[in-house]
Coordinates of N, CA and C in Angstrom, one line a residue:
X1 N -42.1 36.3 91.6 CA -43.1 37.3 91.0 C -42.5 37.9 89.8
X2 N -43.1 37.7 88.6 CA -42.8 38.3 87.6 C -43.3 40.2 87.3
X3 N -42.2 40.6 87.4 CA -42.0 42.5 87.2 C -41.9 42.4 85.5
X4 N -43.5 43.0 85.1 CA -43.0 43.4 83.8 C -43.6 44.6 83.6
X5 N -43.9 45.6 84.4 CA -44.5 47.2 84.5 C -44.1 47.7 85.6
X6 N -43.2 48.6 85.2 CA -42.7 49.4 86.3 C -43.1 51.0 86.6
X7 N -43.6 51.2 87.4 CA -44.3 52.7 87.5 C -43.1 53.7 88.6
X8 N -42.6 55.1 87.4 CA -41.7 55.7 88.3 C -42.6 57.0 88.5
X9 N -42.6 57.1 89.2 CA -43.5 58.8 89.5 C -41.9 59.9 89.7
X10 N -42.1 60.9 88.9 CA -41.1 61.5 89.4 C -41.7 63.3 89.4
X11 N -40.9 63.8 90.3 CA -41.0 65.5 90.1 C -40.1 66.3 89.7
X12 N -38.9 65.7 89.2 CA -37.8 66.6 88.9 C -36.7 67.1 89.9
X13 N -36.7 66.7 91.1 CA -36.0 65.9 91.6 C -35.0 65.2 91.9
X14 N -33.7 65.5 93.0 CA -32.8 64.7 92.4 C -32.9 63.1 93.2
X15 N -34.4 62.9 93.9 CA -34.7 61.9 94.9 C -35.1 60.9 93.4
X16 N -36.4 61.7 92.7 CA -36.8 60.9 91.5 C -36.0 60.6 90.7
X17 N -34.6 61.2 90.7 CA -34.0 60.8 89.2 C -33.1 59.4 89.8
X18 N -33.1 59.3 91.0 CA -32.2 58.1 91.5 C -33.3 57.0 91.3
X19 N -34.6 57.2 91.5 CA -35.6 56.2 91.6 C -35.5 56.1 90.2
X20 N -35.5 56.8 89.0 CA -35.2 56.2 87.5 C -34.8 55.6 87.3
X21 N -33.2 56.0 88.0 CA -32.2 55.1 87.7 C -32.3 53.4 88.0
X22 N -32.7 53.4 89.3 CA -33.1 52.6 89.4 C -34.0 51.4 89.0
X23 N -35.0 51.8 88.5 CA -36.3 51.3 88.0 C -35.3 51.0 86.8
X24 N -34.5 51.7 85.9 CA -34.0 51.0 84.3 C -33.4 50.2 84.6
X25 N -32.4 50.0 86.0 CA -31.6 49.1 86.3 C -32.5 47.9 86.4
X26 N -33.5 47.4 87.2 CA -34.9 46.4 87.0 C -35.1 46.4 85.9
X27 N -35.5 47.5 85.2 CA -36.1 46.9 84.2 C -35.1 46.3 83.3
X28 N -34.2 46.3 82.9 CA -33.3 46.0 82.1 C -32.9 44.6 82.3
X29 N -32.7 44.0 83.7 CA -32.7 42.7 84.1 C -34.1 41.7 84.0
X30 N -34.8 42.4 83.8 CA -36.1 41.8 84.2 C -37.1 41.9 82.8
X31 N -36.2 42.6 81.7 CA -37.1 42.8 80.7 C -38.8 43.7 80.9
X32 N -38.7 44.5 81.7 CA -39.7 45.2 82.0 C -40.0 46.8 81.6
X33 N -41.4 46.9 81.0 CA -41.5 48.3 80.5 C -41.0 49.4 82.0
X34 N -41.0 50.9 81.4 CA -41.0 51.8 82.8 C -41.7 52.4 82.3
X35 N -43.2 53.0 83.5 CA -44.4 54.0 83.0 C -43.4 55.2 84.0
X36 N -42.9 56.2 83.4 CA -42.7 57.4 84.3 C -44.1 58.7 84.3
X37 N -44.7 58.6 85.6 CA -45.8 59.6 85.8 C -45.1 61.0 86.7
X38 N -45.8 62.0 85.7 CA -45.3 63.5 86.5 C -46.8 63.7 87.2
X39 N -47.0 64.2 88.0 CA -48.5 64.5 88.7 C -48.2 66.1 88.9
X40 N -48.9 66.9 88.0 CA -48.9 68.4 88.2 C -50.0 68.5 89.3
X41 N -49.7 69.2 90.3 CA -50.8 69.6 91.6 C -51.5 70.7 91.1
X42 N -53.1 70.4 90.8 CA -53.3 71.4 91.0 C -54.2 71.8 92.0
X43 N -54.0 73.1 92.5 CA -54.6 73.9 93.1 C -56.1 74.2 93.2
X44 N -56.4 74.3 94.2 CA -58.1 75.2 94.3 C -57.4 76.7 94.3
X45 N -58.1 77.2 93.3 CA -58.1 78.8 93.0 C -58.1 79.7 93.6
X46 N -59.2 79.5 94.3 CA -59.7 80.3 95.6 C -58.6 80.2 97.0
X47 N -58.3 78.7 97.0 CA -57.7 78.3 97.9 C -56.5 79.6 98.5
X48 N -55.9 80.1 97.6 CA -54.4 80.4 97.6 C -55.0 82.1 97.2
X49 N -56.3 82.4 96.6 CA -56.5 83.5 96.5 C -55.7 83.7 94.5
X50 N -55.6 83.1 93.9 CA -54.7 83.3 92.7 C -56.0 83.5 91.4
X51 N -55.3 84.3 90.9 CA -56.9 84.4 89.8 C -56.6 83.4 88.5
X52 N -57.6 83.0 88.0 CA -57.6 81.9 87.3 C -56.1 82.2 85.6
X53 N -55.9 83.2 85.7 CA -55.1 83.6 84.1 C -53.5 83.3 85.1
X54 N -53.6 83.6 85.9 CA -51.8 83.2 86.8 C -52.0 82.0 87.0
X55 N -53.0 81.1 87.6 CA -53.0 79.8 88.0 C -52.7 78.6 86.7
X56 N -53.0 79.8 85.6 CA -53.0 78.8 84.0 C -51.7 79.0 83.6
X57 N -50.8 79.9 84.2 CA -49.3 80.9 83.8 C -48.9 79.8 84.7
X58 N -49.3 79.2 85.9 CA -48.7 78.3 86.8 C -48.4 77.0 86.2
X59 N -49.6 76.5 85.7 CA -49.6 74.7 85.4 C -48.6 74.9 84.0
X60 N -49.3 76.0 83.3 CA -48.2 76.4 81.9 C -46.8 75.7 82.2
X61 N -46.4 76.6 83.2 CA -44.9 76.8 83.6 C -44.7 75.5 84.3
X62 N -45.4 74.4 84.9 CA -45.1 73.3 85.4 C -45.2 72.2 84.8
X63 N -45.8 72.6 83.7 CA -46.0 71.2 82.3 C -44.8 71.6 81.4
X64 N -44.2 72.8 81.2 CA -42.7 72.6 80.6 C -41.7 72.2 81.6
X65 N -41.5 72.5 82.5 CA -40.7 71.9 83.9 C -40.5 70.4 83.0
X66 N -41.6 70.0 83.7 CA -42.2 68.0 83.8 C -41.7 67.6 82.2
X67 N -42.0 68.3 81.3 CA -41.7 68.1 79.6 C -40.1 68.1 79.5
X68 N -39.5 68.9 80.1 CA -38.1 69.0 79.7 C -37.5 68.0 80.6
X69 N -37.7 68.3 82.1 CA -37.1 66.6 82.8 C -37.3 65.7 82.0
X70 N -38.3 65.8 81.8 CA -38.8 63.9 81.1 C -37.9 63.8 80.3
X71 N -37.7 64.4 79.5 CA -36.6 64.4 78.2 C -35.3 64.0 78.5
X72 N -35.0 64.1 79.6 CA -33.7 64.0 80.2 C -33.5 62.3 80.4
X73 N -35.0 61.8 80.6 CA -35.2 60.5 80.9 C -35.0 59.3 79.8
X74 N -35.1 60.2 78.5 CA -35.7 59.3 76.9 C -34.2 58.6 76.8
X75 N -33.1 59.4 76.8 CA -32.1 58.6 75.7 C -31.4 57.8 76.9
X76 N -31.1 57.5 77.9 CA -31.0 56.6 79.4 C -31.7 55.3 78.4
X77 N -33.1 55.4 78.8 CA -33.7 54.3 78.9 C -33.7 53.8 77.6
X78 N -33.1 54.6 76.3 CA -33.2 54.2 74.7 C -31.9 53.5 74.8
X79 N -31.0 54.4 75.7 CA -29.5 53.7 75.8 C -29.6 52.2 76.3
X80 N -30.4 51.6 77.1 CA -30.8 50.6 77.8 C -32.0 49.4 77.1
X81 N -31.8 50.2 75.9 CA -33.3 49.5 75.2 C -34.0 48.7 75.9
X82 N -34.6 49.8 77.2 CA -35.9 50.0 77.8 C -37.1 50.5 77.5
X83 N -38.1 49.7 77.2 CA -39.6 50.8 76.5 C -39.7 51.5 78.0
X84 N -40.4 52.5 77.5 CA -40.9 53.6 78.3 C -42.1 54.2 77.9
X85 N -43.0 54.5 79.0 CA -43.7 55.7 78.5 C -44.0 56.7 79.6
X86 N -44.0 57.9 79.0 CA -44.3 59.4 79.6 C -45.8 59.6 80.0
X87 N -46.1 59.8 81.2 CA -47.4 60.4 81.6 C -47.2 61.7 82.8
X88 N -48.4 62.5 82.0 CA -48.4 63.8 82.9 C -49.5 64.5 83.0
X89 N -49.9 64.1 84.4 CA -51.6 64.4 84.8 C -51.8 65.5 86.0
X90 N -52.4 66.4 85.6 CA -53.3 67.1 86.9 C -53.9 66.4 87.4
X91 N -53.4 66.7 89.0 CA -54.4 66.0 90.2 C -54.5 67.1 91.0
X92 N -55.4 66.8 91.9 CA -55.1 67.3 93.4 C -54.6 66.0 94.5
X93 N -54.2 65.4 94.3 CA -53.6 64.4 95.0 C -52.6 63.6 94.4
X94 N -51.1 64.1 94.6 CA -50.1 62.6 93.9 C -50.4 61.8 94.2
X95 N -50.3 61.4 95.6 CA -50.6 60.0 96.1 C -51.7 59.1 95.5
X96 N -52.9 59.4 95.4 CA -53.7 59.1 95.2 C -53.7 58.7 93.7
X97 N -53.4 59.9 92.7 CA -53.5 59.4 91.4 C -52.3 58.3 91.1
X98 N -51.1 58.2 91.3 CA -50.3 57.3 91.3 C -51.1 56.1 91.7
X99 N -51.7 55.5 92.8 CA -52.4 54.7 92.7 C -53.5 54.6 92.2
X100 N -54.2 55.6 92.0 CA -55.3 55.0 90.5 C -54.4 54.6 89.2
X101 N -53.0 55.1 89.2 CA -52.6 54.5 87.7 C -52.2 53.6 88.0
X102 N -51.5 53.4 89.3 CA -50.7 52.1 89.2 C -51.8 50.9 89.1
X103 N -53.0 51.0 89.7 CA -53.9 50.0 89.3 C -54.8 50.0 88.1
X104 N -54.9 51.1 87.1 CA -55.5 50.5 85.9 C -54.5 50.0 85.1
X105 N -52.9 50.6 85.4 CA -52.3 49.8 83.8 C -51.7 48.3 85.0
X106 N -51.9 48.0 85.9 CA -51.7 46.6 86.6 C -50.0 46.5 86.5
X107 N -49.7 47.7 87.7 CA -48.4 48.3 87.5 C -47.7 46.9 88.6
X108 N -46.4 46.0 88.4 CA -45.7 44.8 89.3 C -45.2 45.6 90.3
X109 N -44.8 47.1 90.0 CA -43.9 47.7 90.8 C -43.8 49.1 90.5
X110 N -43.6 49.9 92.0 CA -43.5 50.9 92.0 C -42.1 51.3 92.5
X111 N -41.5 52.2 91.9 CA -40.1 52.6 92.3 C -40.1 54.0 92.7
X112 N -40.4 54.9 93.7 CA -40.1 56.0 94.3 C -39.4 56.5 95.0
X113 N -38.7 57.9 94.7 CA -38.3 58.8 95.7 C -38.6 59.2 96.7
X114 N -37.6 59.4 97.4 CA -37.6 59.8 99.6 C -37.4 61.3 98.8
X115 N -38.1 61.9 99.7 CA -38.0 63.5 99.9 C -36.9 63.4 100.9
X116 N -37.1 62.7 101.7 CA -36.4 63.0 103.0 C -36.6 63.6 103.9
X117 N -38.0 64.4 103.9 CA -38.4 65.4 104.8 C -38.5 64.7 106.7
X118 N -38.0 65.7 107.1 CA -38.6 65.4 109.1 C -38.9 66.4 109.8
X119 N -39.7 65.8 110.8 CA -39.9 66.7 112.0 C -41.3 66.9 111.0
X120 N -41.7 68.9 111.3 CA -42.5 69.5 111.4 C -43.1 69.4 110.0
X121 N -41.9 69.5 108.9 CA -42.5 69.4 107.4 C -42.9 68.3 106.8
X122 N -42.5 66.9 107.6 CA -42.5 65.8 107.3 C -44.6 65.6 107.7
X123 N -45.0 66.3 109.2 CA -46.3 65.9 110.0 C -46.7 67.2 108.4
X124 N -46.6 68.0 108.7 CA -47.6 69.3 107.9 C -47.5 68.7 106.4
X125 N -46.5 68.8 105.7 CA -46.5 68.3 104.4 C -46.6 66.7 103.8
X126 N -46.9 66.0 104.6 CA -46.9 64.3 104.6 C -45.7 63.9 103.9
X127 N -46.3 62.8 103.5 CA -44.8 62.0 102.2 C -45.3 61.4 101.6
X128 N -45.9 61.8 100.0 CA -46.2 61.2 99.0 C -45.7 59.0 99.2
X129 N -44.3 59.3 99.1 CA -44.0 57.5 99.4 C -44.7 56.9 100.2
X130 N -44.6 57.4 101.4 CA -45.0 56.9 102.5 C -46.8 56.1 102.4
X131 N -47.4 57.5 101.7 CA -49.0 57.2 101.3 C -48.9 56.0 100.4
X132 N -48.0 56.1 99.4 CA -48.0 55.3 98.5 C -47.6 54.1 98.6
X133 N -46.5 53.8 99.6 CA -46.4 52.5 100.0 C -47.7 51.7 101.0
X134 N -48.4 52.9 101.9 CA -49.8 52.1 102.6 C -50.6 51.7 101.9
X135 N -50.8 52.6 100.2 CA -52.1 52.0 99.9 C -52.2 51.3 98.5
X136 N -50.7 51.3 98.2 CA -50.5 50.3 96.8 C -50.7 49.5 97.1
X137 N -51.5 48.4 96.1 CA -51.4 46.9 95.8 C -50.5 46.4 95.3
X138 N -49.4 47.1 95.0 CA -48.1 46.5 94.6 C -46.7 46.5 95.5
X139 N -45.9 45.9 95.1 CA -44.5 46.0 95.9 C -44.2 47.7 95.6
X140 N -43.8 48.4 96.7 CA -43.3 49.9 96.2 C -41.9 50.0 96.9
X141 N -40.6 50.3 96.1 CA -39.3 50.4 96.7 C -39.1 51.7 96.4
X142 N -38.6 52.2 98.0 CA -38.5 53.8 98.1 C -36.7 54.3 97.8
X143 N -36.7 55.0 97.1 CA -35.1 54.7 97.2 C -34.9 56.1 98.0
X144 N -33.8 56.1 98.5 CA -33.1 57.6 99.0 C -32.1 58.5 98.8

């Protein structure tokens, strides 16, 4: 199977920054781009009771987060003369948007981070991976 698009989803994270690592390490053998995706969550408004000028002070504050990690990501993969590219989208669903991207840019491979979560926070808060390994059409390696 030829890998020549590699999709890293990350959150800033020290689960996602191992899954970078990773994914440059592939790509670099395999000659393959890396799409690194941030997925900012957003919120129903109401949901949480937050008024709409804090909720925008929110995503504000989580699109510089995602902007400065990412940054952390550029000279690695320039070191590696790996192409890359940066994406960062509001969803209300990671899981879900990760697989809408990974299927329009016709991603070989998905390389993700383990939270690691168990027990109660694992059932109440799911695991992004987990979703994303049932419903990709692609190979997805979870690292930990």
């Amino acid at each position: 199977m030829a890998i020549t698009k590699i999709l890293v989803p990350v959150d800033g994270s020290s689960h996602s920054l191992k899954a970078f690592r990773a994914a440059l390490d592939i790509a670099k053998n395999k000659n393959a781009k890396i799409h690194v995706l941030t997925c900012l969550q957003k919120e129903d408004v109401g949901a949480w009771y937050i008024d709409k000028r804090t909720n925008k002070k929110i995503m504000g504050d989580a699109k510089k987060f995602a902007k400065e990690f990412l940054s952390k990501l550029e000279k690695p993969a320039s070191d590696a003369n790996v192409p890359i590219s940066f994406n960062v989208l509001e969803t209300k669903s990671s899981s879900n948007q990760i697989i809408k991207f990974s299927t329009s840019h016709k991603i070989d491979l998905i390389v993700i981070g383990s939270h690691g979560r168990s027990g109660f926070n694992k059932f109440l808060l799911g695991s992004v991976s987990n979703k994303v390994s049932q419903m990709a059409k692609c190979p997805v390696m979870i690292i930990k």
